[in-house]
């Protein structure tokens, strides 16, 4: 890609395609107005104006490819994705027409009867014998596509993978996401992890919170039994983790609970890292997912303190210090308890996940305002 800011230095002849020459009058009208010139093919062009930060990365790659991908289904608003960002494409009308030109074919360039208009340019182009440099007009553009930063549409992950989601302990389980999820590769990878999607036997598997919570409760118990640390990690640590033999835990899951070893290993890697047979567990992440599963399984409002007590009982005494309501931020609402219950449990907790709200900000705020009655 080359961008030139050099002022015109010489004349160049612009010609319409040969089939446009049947009516020279219509060609002259097109040259003087905003109408599209006649063409000998169905070629059309859409111009994309890249933000400076993207253009800089494309031009400074030192031979490395910086991919740009337009994603979405036919009914979606198109988005432009870089390796780590997502942009909404907005059509912007421009006051000046932009001519898309190319070097003419030999049969056109030597034809003196072709309709032509002379402009000034400094572009290096072909020069027909005995005449000035010539370019052929392929299209006239009156708008450009402008990329605007936007949030990735990652909630389609749940919709696409829900039919193949894991059915839970004791159950037998019998296209490409990248092309339909409107997010960059980096955002997609992070989004899959945040939504507990694992790859098992070349298949993407969604682990729903309600099915995952009992499994993580079991894994936390096994972690207590097989932990290589003498003491449990502190909840106040920036990255609290505990280590154990990955094979010991996956073997126990397979032999005692019929959980296939590949799935067990995938879950361990989802909540920590496995290197040389040692699992460094993300305890806080597992405790959070247990809480999310309990919250999603509620049939209605529940006392906040009662919910926290149930959550602590599920994760066990070794890990109950990690139980904090802040871990579930964005997944619940708190309302005052009825007067008869207020002394024992002043607040009621209700499952209300943020991912169910519309993606567009105006509709999102409207739904949020409607969740509570005016007091």
mmCIF file of C-alpha atoms in Angstrom:
data_model
loop_
_atom_site.group_PDB
_atom_site.id
_atom_site.type_symbol
_atom_site.label_atom_id
_atom_site.label_comp_id
_atom_site.label_asym_id
_atom_site.label_seq_id
_atom_site.Cartn_x
_atom_site.Cartn_y
_atom_site.Cartn_z
ATOM 1 C CA UNK A 1 0.000 0.000 0.000
ATOM 2 C CA UNK A 2 1.422 3.380 -1.071
ATOM 3 C CA UNK A 3 0.076 6.760 -0.053
ATOM 4 C CA UNK A 4 1.326 9.718 -2.119
ATOM 5 C CA UNK A 5 1.070 13.343 -1.085
ATOM 6 C CA UNK A 6 3.031 14.682 -4.087
ATOM 7 C CA UNK A 7 1.312 17.486 -5.971
ATOM 8 C CA UNK A 8 0.477 16.845 -9.665
ATOM 9 C CA UNK A 9 3.466 17.366 -11.909
ATOM 10 C CA UNK A 10 2.249 16.450 -15.398
ATOM 11 C CA UNK A 11 -0.847 15.693 -17.443
ATOM 12 C CA UNK A 12 -2.467 12.296 -17.818
ATOM 13 C CA UNK A 13 -5.348 11.160 -20.008
ATOM 14 C CA UNK A 14 -8.230 9.337 -18.297
ATOM 15 C CA UNK A 15 -10.369 7.130 -20.552
ATOM 16 C CA UNK A 16 -13.617 5.272 -19.978
ATOM 17 C CA UNK A 17 -13.712 1.585 -20.995
ATOM 18 C CA UNK A 18 -14.265 0.767 -24.650
ATOM 19 C CA UNK A 19 -17.914 -0.234 -24.297
ATOM 20 C CA UNK A 20 -18.573 3.193 -22.885
ATOM 21 C CA UNK A 21 -17.613 4.741 -26.223
ATOM 22 C CA UNK A 22 -20.844 3.745 -27.995
ATOM 23 C CA UNK A 23 -22.377 6.952 -26.787
ATOM 24 C CA UNK A 24 -19.790 9.723 -26.515
ATOM 25 C CA UNK A 25 -22.411 12.143 -25.260
ATOM 26 C CA UNK A 26 -23.271 9.994 -22.273
ATOM 27 C CA UNK A 27 -19.582 9.582 -21.550
ATOM 28 C CA UNK A 28 -19.063 13.328 -21.571
ATOM 29 C CA UNK A 29 -21.997 13.741 -19.187
ATOM 30 C CA UNK A 30 -20.504 11.196 -16.811
ATOM 31 C CA UNK A 31 -17.163 12.982 -16.878
ATOM 32 C CA UNK A 32 -18.808 16.224 -15.834
ATOM 33 C CA UNK A 33 -21.294 14.973 -13.229
ATOM 34 C CA UNK A 34 -21.575 12.718 -10.200
ATOM 35 C CA UNK A 35 -23.111 9.878 -12.240
ATOM 36 C CA UNK A 36 -21.248 6.564 -12.565
ATOM 37 C CA UNK A 37 -19.523 6.209 -15.988
ATOM 38 C CA UNK A 38 -20.537 3.229 -18.140
ATOM 39 C CA UNK A 39 -18.317 0.180 -17.617
ATOM 40 C CA UNK A 40 -17.522 -2.936 -19.612
ATOM 41 C CA UNK A 41 -17.688 -5.130 -16.478
ATOM 42 C CA UNK A 42 -19.378 -5.398 -13.092
ATOM 43 C CA UNK A 43 -16.371 -3.961 -11.260
ATOM 44 C CA UNK A 44 -17.270 -1.859 -8.241
ATOM 45 C CA UNK A 45 -15.031 -0.631 -5.468
ATOM 46 C CA UNK A 46 -15.512 0.326 -1.829
ATOM 47 C CA UNK A 47 -12.772 2.463 -0.296
ATOM 48 C CA UNK A 48 -11.652 1.913 3.287
ATOM 49 C CA UNK A 49 -10.044 4.719 5.302
ATOM 50 C CA UNK A 50 -7.715 3.142 7.841
ATOM 51 C CA UNK A 51 -7.025 4.818 11.210
ATOM 52 C CA UNK A 52 -3.404 5.999 11.609
ATOM 53 C CA UNK A 53 -2.607 3.354 14.250
ATOM 54 C CA UNK A 54 -3.659 0.506 11.917
ATOM 55 C CA UNK A 55 -1.888 1.989 8.899
ATOM 56 C CA UNK A 56 1.311 2.376 10.923
ATOM 57 C CA UNK A 57 1.244 -1.284 11.941
ATOM 58 C CA UNK A 58 0.600 -2.395 8.353
ATOM 59 C CA UNK A 59 3.472 -0.355 6.940
ATOM 60 C CA UNK A 60 5.920 -1.126 9.763
ATOM 61 C CA UNK A 61 5.603 -4.896 9.780
ATOM 62 C CA UNK A 62 9.124 -5.557 8.422
ATOM 63 C CA UNK A 63 7.842 -8.238 6.073
ATOM 64 C CA UNK A 64 5.274 -9.639 8.533
ATOM 65 C CA UNK A 65 1.635 -9.838 7.474
ATOM 66 C CA UNK A 66 -0.814 -7.714 9.472
ATOM 67 C CA UNK A 67 -4.202 -9.256 8.588
ATOM 68 C CA UNK A 68 -7.446 -7.313 8.289
ATOM 69 C CA UNK A 69 -10.655 -9.366 8.196
ATOM 70 C CA UNK A 70 -14.277 -8.332 7.680
ATOM 71 C CA UNK A 71 -16.562 -10.585 9.742
ATOM 72 C CA UNK A 72 -20.259 -11.198 10.216
ATOM 73 C CA UNK A 73 -23.275 -12.941 8.802
ATOM 74 C CA UNK A 74 -25.306 -11.441 5.911
ATOM 75 C CA UNK A 75 -27.754 -9.793 8.328
ATOM 76 C CA UNK A 76 -25.056 -8.349 10.618
ATOM 77 C CA UNK A 77 -23.463 -4.939 10.551
ATOM 78 C CA UNK A 78 -20.025 -5.613 9.122
ATOM 79 C CA UNK A 79 -17.015 -5.232 11.401
ATOM 80 C CA UNK A 80 -13.320 -5.012 10.602
ATOM 81 C CA UNK A 81 -11.029 -7.113 12.788
ATOM 82 C CA UNK A 82 -7.283 -6.758 13.327
ATOM 83 C CA UNK A 83 -5.418 -9.439 15.309
ATOM 84 C CA UNK A 84 -6.437 -7.765 18.589
ATOM 85 C CA UNK A 85 -9.181 -5.169 17.961
ATOM 86 C CA UNK A 86 -12.663 -4.834 16.437
ATOM 87 C CA UNK A 87 -14.051 -1.881 14.462
ATOM 88 C CA UNK A 88 -17.586 -1.148 13.222
ATOM 89 C CA UNK A 89 -17.632 -0.082 9.550
ATOM 90 C CA UNK A 90 -19.635 3.089 8.917
ATOM 91 C CA UNK A 91 -20.362 4.437 5.427
ATOM 92 C CA UNK A 92 -19.471 8.124 5.105
ATOM 93 C CA UNK A 93 -20.483 10.189 2.055
ATOM 94 C CA UNK A 94 -17.740 12.457 0.704
ATOM 95 C CA UNK A 95 -18.201 15.691 -1.223
ATOM 96 C CA UNK A 96 -15.553 14.952 -3.857
ATOM 97 C CA UNK A 97 -15.699 12.041 -6.266
ATOM 98 C CA UNK A 98 -12.770 9.608 -6.196
ATOM 99 C CA UNK A 99 -11.787 7.960 -9.472
ATOM 100 C CA UNK A 100 -10.514 4.380 -9.355
ATOM 101 C CA UNK A 101 -8.179 3.949 -12.324
ATOM 102 C CA UNK A 102 -5.754 1.412 -13.753
ATOM 103 C CA UNK A 103 -3.472 1.048 -16.727
ATOM 104 C CA UNK A 104 -5.576 0.464 -19.846
ATOM 105 C CA UNK A 105 -5.378 -2.651 -21.990
ATOM 106 C CA UNK A 106 -3.378 -2.291 -25.200
ATOM 107 C CA UNK A 107 -6.479 -2.412 -27.414
ATOM 108 C CA UNK A 108 -7.932 0.597 -25.590
ATOM 109 C CA UNK A 109 -4.845 2.739 -25.150
ATOM 110 C CA UNK A 110 -4.155 3.065 -28.889
ATOM 111 C CA UNK A 111 -7.736 3.878 -29.875
ATOM 112 C CA UNK A 112 -7.875 7.628 -30.736
ATOM 113 C CA UNK A 113 -11.684 7.658 -30.724
ATOM 114 C CA UNK A 114 -11.973 6.839 -27.011
ATOM 115 C CA UNK A 115 -13.602 9.529 -24.904
ATOM 116 C CA UNK A 116 -10.965 11.116 -22.665
ATOM 117 C CA UNK A 117 -10.647 13.737 -19.968
ATOM 118 C CA UNK A 118 -7.284 15.256 -19.023
ATOM 119 C CA UNK A 119 -6.182 15.597 -15.389
ATOM 120 C CA UNK A 120 -2.869 16.314 -13.678
ATOM 121 C CA UNK A 121 -0.994 13.689 -11.681
ATOM 122 C CA UNK A 122 2.459 12.559 -10.610
ATOM 123 C CA UNK A 123 1.620 8.832 -10.633
ATOM 124 C CA UNK A 124 3.838 6.505 -12.631
ATOM 125 C CA UNK A 125 1.670 4.929 -15.344
ATOM 126 C CA UNK A 126 1.920 3.432 -18.777
ATOM 127 C CA UNK A 127 2.444 5.788 -21.743
ATOM 128 C CA UNK A 128 1.024 4.756 -25.134
ATOM 129 C CA UNK A 129 3.320 5.307 -28.118
ATOM 130 C CA UNK A 130 3.043 8.814 -29.450
ATOM 131 C CA UNK A 131 0.690 10.071 -26.737
ATOM 132 C CA UNK A 132 0.499 11.260 -23.115
ATOM 133 C CA UNK A 133 0.279 8.854 -20.158
ATOM 134 C CA UNK A 134 -3.138 7.186 -19.980
ATOM 135 C CA UNK A 135 -5.262 5.592 -17.269
ATOM 136 C CA UNK A 136 -8.635 3.864 -17.596
ATOM 137 C CA UNK A 137 -11.487 4.778 -15.235
ATOM 138 C CA UNK A 138 -12.919 1.658 -13.561
ATOM 139 C CA UNK A 139 -15.247 3.206 -10.990
ATOM 140 C CA UNK A 140 -16.254 6.491 -9.363
ATOM 141 C CA UNK A 141 -16.695 6.404 -5.581
ATOM 142 C CA UNK A 142 -18.758 8.891 -3.583
ATOM 143 C CA UNK A 143 -18.340 7.313 -0.135
ATOM 144 C CA UNK A 144 -15.763 5.624 2.060
ATOM 145 C CA UNK A 145 -15.898 3.093 4.888
ATOM 146 C CA UNK A 146 -14.769 4.527 8.220
ATOM 147 C CA UNK A 147 -13.757 2.077 11.009
ATOM 148 C CA UNK A 148 -14.972 2.979 14.511
ATOM 149 C CA UNK A 149 -13.716 1.086 17.614
ATOM 150 C CA UNK A 150 -16.458 -1.125 19.059
ATOM 151 C CA UNK A 151 -16.971 -3.922 21.563
ATOM 152 C CA UNK A 152 -16.603 -7.452 20.153
ATOM 153 C CA UNK A 153 -19.827 -9.431 19.781
ATOM 154 C CA UNK A 154 -18.765 -12.463 21.835
ATOM 155 C CA UNK A 155 -22.166 -13.536 23.172
ATOM 156 C CA UNK A 156 -22.792 -15.476 19.951
ATOM 157 C CA UNK A 157 -20.330 -18.031 21.345
ATOM 158 C CA UNK A 158 -22.935 -19.275 23.841
ATOM 159 C CA UNK A 159 -25.661 -19.414 21.190
ATOM 160 C CA UNK A 160 -23.563 -21.355 18.699
ATOM 161 C CA UNK A 161 -22.128 -23.845 21.184
ATOM 162 C CA UNK A 162 -25.180 -24.360 23.405
ATOM 163 C CA UNK A 163 -26.490 -27.369 21.376
ATOM 164 C CA UNK A 164 -23.163 -29.176 21.914
ATOM 165 C CA UNK A 165 -22.604 -28.066 25.520
ATOM 166 C CA UNK A 166 -21.412 -30.559 28.112
ATOM 167 C CA UNK A 167 -24.297 -32.278 29.877
ATOM 168 C CA UNK A 168 -22.534 -32.795 33.222
ATOM 169 C CA UNK A 169 -21.014 -35.555 35.360
ATOM 170 C CA UNK A 170 -22.354 -39.027 34.692
ATOM 171 C CA UNK A 171 -23.607 -38.163 31.179
ATOM 172 C CA UNK A 172 -22.200 -39.499 27.889
ATOM 173 C CA UNK A 173 -21.462 -36.936 25.213
ATOM 174 C CA UNK A 174 -21.598 -37.917 21.854
ATOM 175 C CA UNK A 175 -18.113 -24.589 11.052
ATOM 176 C CA UNK A 176 -15.621 -22.310 12.216
ATOM 177 C CA UNK A 177 -16.356 -19.791 14.968
ATOM 178 C CA UNK A 178 -13.844 -17.302 13.635
ATOM 179 C CA UNK A 179 -15.930 -16.429 10.566
ATOM 180 C CA UNK A 180 -19.200 -15.634 12.394
ATOM 181 C CA UNK A 181 -18.020 -14.276 15.767
ATOM 182 C CA UNK A 182 -17.479 -10.560 15.215
ATOM 183 C CA UNK A 183 -14.259 -10.225 17.186
ATOM 184 C CA UNK A 184 -10.517 -10.249 16.592
ATOM 185 C CA UNK A 185 -8.586 -13.478 17.095
ATOM 186 C CA UNK A 186 -7.172 -12.192 20.385
ATOM 187 C CA UNK A 187 -10.596 -11.122 21.655
ATOM 188 C CA UNK A 188 -12.126 -14.416 20.514
ATOM 189 C CA UNK A 189 -9.520 -16.489 22.339
ATOM 190 C CA UNK A 190 -10.096 -14.511 25.540
ATOM 191 C CA UNK A 191 -13.876 -14.695 25.089
ATOM 192 C CA UNK A 192 -13.821 -18.484 24.705
ATOM 193 C CA UNK A 193 -11.854 -18.835 27.931
ATOM 194 C CA UNK A 194 -14.130 -16.462 29.850
ATOM 195 C CA UNK A 195 -17.153 -18.497 28.716
ATOM 196 C CA UNK A 196 -15.557 -21.803 29.736
ATOM 197 C CA UNK A 197 -15.168 -23.237 26.232
ATOM 198 C CA UNK A 198 -12.623 -26.057 25.894
ATOM 199 C CA UNK A 199 -11.421 -28.108 22.932
ATOM 200 C CA UNK A 200 -11.716 -31.869 23.346
ATOM 201 C CA UNK A 201 -11.014 -34.286 20.483
ATOM 202 C CA UNK A 202 -11.035 -31.435 17.909
ATOM 203 C CA UNK A 203 -14.427 -30.260 19.159
ATOM 204 C CA UNK A 204 -15.366 -27.022 20.912
ATOM 205 C CA UNK A 205 -17.277 -27.802 24.108
ATOM 206 C CA UNK A 206 -19.210 -25.216 26.137
ATOM 207 C CA UNK A 207 -19.189 -25.894 29.891
ATOM 208 C CA UNK A 208 -22.287 -24.211 31.329
ATOM 209 C CA UNK A 209 -21.939 -22.800 34.881
ATOM 210 C CA UNK A 210 -24.644 -25.027 36.377
ATOM 211 C CA UNK A 211 -22.953 -28.203 35.031
ATOM 212 C CA UNK A 212 -19.429 -26.966 35.715
ATOM 213 C CA UNK A 213 -19.986 -26.004 39.372
ATOM 214 C CA UNK A 214 -20.329 -29.603 40.701
ATOM 215 C CA UNK A 215 -17.220 -30.648 38.774
ATOM 216 C CA UNK A 216 -15.167 -27.762 40.159
ATOM 217 C CA UNK A 217 -16.397 -28.543 43.684
ATOM 218 C CA UNK A 218 -15.059 -32.057 43.189
ATOM 219 C CA UNK A 219 -11.764 -30.783 41.748
ATOM 220 C CA UNK A 220 -11.282 -28.418 44.702
ATOM 221 C CA UNK A 221 -11.695 -31.386 47.034
ATOM 222 C CA UNK A 222 -9.116 -33.384 45.042
ATOM 223 C CA UNK A 223 -6.799 -30.365 45.074
ATOM 224 C CA UNK A 224 -6.958 -30.337 48.881
ATOM 225 C CA UNK A 225 -6.081 -34.038 48.965
ATOM 226 C CA UNK A 226 -3.243 -33.931 46.386
ATOM 227 C CA UNK A 227 -1.848 -30.436 46.966
ATOM 228 C CA UNK A 228 1.947 -30.309 47.100
ATOM 229 C CA UNK A 229 1.790 -27.254 49.389
ATOM 230 C CA UNK A 230 1.779 -27.625 53.156
ATOM 231 C CA UNK A 231 -0.680 -24.733 53.528
ATOM 232 C CA UNK A 232 -3.499 -23.351 51.401
ATOM 233 C CA UNK A 233 -2.817 -20.136 49.422
ATOM 234 C CA UNK A 234 -3.987 -16.864 50.916
ATOM 235 C CA UNK A 235 -7.061 -15.212 49.336
ATOM 236 C CA UNK A 236 -5.254 -11.850 49.664
ATOM 237 C CA UNK A 237 -2.447 -12.968 47.353
ATOM 238 C CA UNK A 238 -2.522 -11.190 43.943
ATOM 239 C CA UNK A 239 -2.475 -14.567 42.135
ATOM 240 C CA UNK A 240 -3.496 -17.231 44.643
ATOM 241 C CA UNK A 241 -2.725 -20.708 43.322
ATOM 242 C CA UNK A 242 -2.062 -24.192 44.581
ATOM 243 C CA UNK A 243 -0.144 -26.969 42.833
ATOM 244 C CA UNK A 244 -0.829 -30.678 42.493
ATOM 245 C CA UNK A 245 -0.115 -33.603 40.183
ATOM 246 C CA UNK A 246 -2.335 -33.233 37.115
ATOM 247 C CA UNK A 247 -2.310 -36.981 36.425
ATOM 248 C CA UNK A 248 -3.426 -37.782 39.988
ATOM 249 C CA UNK A 249 -6.461 -35.531 39.652
ATOM 250 C CA UNK A 250 -7.459 -36.558 36.110
ATOM 251 C CA UNK A 251 -7.035 -40.233 37.021
ATOM 252 C CA UNK A 252 -9.299 -39.841 40.059
ATOM 253 C CA UNK A 253 -11.902 -38.053 37.941
ATOM 254 C CA UNK A 254 -11.858 -40.808 35.333
ATOM 255 C CA UNK A 255 -11.787 -43.831 37.661
ATOM 256 C CA UNK A 256 -14.199 -42.616 40.343
ATOM 257 C CA UNK A 257 -16.506 -40.276 38.396
ATOM 258 C CA UNK A 258 -16.356 -41.481 34.759
ATOM 259 C CA UNK A 259 -15.029 -38.153 33.485
ATOM 260 C CA UNK A 260 -12.910 -38.746 30.334
ATOM 261 C CA UNK A 261 -9.276 -37.859 30.934
ATOM 262 C CA UNK A 262 -9.034 -35.452 27.925
ATOM 263 C CA UNK A 263 -11.968 -33.431 29.309
ATOM 264 C CA UNK A 264 -10.530 -33.481 32.818
ATOM 265 C CA UNK A 265 -7.185 -32.212 31.538
ATOM 266 C CA UNK A 266 -8.918 -29.492 29.471
ATOM 267 C CA UNK A 267 -10.702 -28.239 32.601
ATOM 268 C CA UNK A 268 -7.430 -28.150 34.561
ATOM 269 C CA UNK A 269 -5.854 -26.074 31.768
ATOM 270 C CA UNK A 270 -8.891 -23.777 31.740
ATOM 271 C CA UNK A 271 -8.351 -23.009 35.443
ATOM 272 C CA UNK A 272 -4.570 -22.824 35.628
ATOM 273 C CA UNK A 273 -1.559 -24.182 33.765
ATOM 274 C CA UNK A 274 -0.202 -27.703 33.363
ATOM 275 C CA UNK A 275 3.546 -28.072 32.834
ATOM 276 C CA UNK A 276 5.594 -31.252 33.215
ATOM 277 C CA UNK A 277 2.752 -32.999 35.005
ATOM 278 C CA UNK A 278 2.231 -30.258 37.606
ATOM 279 C CA UNK A 279 -1.021 -28.294 37.717
ATOM 280 C CA UNK A 280 -0.801 -24.716 39.015
ATOM 281 C CA UNK A 281 -4.448 -24.159 39.920
ATOM 282 C CA UNK A 282 -6.270 -20.824 39.690
ATOM 283 C CA UNK A 283 -8.186 -21.199 42.953
ATOM 284 C CA UNK A 284 -9.942 -17.845 42.747
ATOM 285 C CA UNK A 285 -11.168 -18.613 39.233
ATOM 286 C CA UNK A 286 -12.627 -21.959 40.291
ATOM 287 C CA UNK A 287 -14.338 -20.483 43.360
ATOM 288 C CA UNK A 288 -15.836 -17.749 41.172
ATOM 289 C CA UNK A 289 -17.248 -20.287 38.694
ATOM 290 C CA UNK A 290 -18.767 -22.350 41.503
ATOM 291 C CA UNK A 291 -20.529 -19.197 42.699
ATOM 292 C CA UNK A 292 -21.753 -18.394 39.173
ATOM 293 C CA UNK A 293 -23.144 -21.915 38.836
ATOM 294 C CA UNK A 294 -24.993 -21.657 42.150
ATOM 295 C CA UNK A 295 -26.316 -18.231 41.205
ATOM 296 C CA UNK A 296 -27.565 -19.390 37.806
ATOM 297 C CA UNK A 297 -29.290 -22.362 39.421
ATOM 298 C CA UNK A 298 -31.430 -20.194 41.736
ATOM 299 C CA UNK A 299 -35.170 -20.551 41.094
ATOM 300 C CA UNK A 300 -35.841 -17.085 42.496
ATOM 301 C CA UNK A 301 -34.462 -14.477 44.926
ATOM 302 C CA UNK A 302 -32.460 -15.853 47.863
ATOM 303 C CA UNK A 303 -31.112 -14.201 50.990
ATOM 304 C CA UNK A 304 -27.631 -12.833 50.382
ATOM 305 C CA UNK A 305 -26.120 -14.257 53.581
ATOM 306 C CA UNK A 306 -27.787 -17.625 52.988
ATOM 307 C CA UNK A 307 -26.348 -17.704 49.471
ATOM 308 C CA UNK A 308 -22.827 -16.896 50.712
ATOM 309 C CA UNK A 309 -23.130 -19.670 53.309
ATOM 310 C CA UNK A 310 -24.161 -22.169 50.634
ATOM 311 C CA UNK A 311 -21.293 -21.057 48.416
ATOM 312 C CA UNK A 312 -18.750 -21.558 51.198
ATOM 313 C CA UNK A 313 -20.157 -25.016 51.904
ATOM 314 C CA UNK A 314 -19.721 -26.007 48.240
ATOM 315 C CA UNK A 315 -16.050 -24.990 47.926
ATOM 316 C CA UNK A 316 -15.055 -26.516 51.275
ATOM 317 C CA UNK A 317 -13.329 -25.278 54.402
ATOM 318 C CA UNK A 318 -9.900 -25.019 52.740
ATOM 319 C CA UNK A 319 -11.136 -22.504 50.165
ATOM 320 C CA UNK A 320 -14.049 -20.696 51.839
ATOM 321 C CA UNK A 321 -11.833 -17.657 52.472
ATOM 322 C CA UNK A 322 -11.972 -16.966 48.719
ATOM 323 C CA UNK A 323 -15.751 -16.565 48.726
ATOM 324 C CA UNK A 324 -16.515 -12.882 48.068
ATOM 325 C CA UNK A 325 -19.599 -11.417 46.430
ATOM 326 C CA UNK A 326 -17.331 -9.123 44.398
ATOM 327 C CA UNK A 327 -16.243 -12.163 42.349
ATOM 328 C CA UNK A 328 -19.763 -12.335 40.892
ATOM 329 C CA UNK A 329 -19.925 -8.703 39.810
ATOM 330 C CA UNK A 330 -22.032 -8.334 36.665
ATOM 331 C CA UNK A 331 -24.059 -11.477 37.391
ATOM 332 C CA UNK A 332 -26.541 -10.476 40.100
ATOM 333 C CA UNK A 333 -28.852 -7.831 41.559
ATOM 334 C CA UNK A 334 -29.281 -7.036 45.269
ATOM 335 C CA UNK A 335 -32.656 -5.836 46.560
ATOM 336 C CA UNK A 336 -33.860 -5.103 50.124
ATOM 337 C CA UNK A 337 -35.414 -8.129 51.762
ATOM 338 C CA UNK A 338 -39.093 -8.112 52.788
ATOM 339 C CA UNK A 339 -39.683 -6.478 56.227
ATOM 340 C CA UNK A 340 -40.393 -9.833 57.867
ATOM 341 C CA UNK A 341 -36.987 -11.186 56.800
ATOM 342 C CA UNK A 342 -34.879 -8.034 56.994
ATOM 343 C CA UNK A 343 -33.469 -8.645 60.475
ATOM 344 C CA UNK A 344 -31.974 -12.040 59.646
ATOM 345 C CA UNK A 345 -30.949 -11.365 56.022
ATOM 346 C CA UNK A 346 -31.253 -7.704 54.940
ATOM 347 C CA UNK A 347 -30.744 -8.278 51.179
ATOM 348 C CA UNK A 348 -32.015 -10.647 48.508
ATOM 349 C CA UNK A 349 -29.800 -11.772 45.631
ATOM 350 C CA UNK A 350 -31.179 -12.502 42.142
ATOM 351 C CA UNK A 351 -29.399 -13.915 39.102
ATOM 352 C CA UNK A 352 -29.045 -11.136 36.511
ATOM 353 C CA UNK A 353 -26.110 -11.701 34.074
ATOM 354 C CA UNK A 354 -24.854 -8.693 32.152
ATOM 355 C CA UNK A 355 -24.338 -10.769 28.994
ATOM 356 C CA UNK A 356 -28.134 -10.989 28.524
ATOM 357 C CA UNK A 357 -28.344 -7.230 27.951
ATOM 358 C CA UNK A 358 -28.299 -5.831 24.378
ATOM 359 C CA UNK A 359 -24.859 -5.062 22.964
ATOM 360 C CA UNK A 360 -25.709 -1.558 21.706
ATOM 361 C CA UNK A 361 -25.334 1.086 24.502
ATOM 362 C CA UNK A 362 -28.737 2.874 24.083
ATOM 363 C CA UNK A 363 -30.735 -0.372 24.303
ATOM 364 C CA UNK A 364 -28.434 -1.643 27.061
ATOM 365 C CA UNK A 365 -29.078 1.401 29.276
ATOM 366 C CA UNK A 366 -32.808 1.243 28.534
ATOM 367 C CA UNK A 367 -32.994 -2.352 29.750
ATOM 368 C CA UNK A 368 -30.985 -1.497 32.863
ATOM 369 C CA UNK A 369 -33.360 1.329 33.788
ATOM 370 C CA UNK A 370 -36.327 -1.021 33.394
ATOM 371 C CA UNK A 371 -34.949 -3.649 35.790
ATOM 372 C CA UNK A 372 -36.022 -1.678 38.858
ATOM 373 C CA UNK A 373 -39.265 0.125 39.587
ATOM 374 C CA UNK A 374 -38.998 3.778 40.587
ATOM 375 C CA UNK A 375 -39.117 4.169 44.361
#
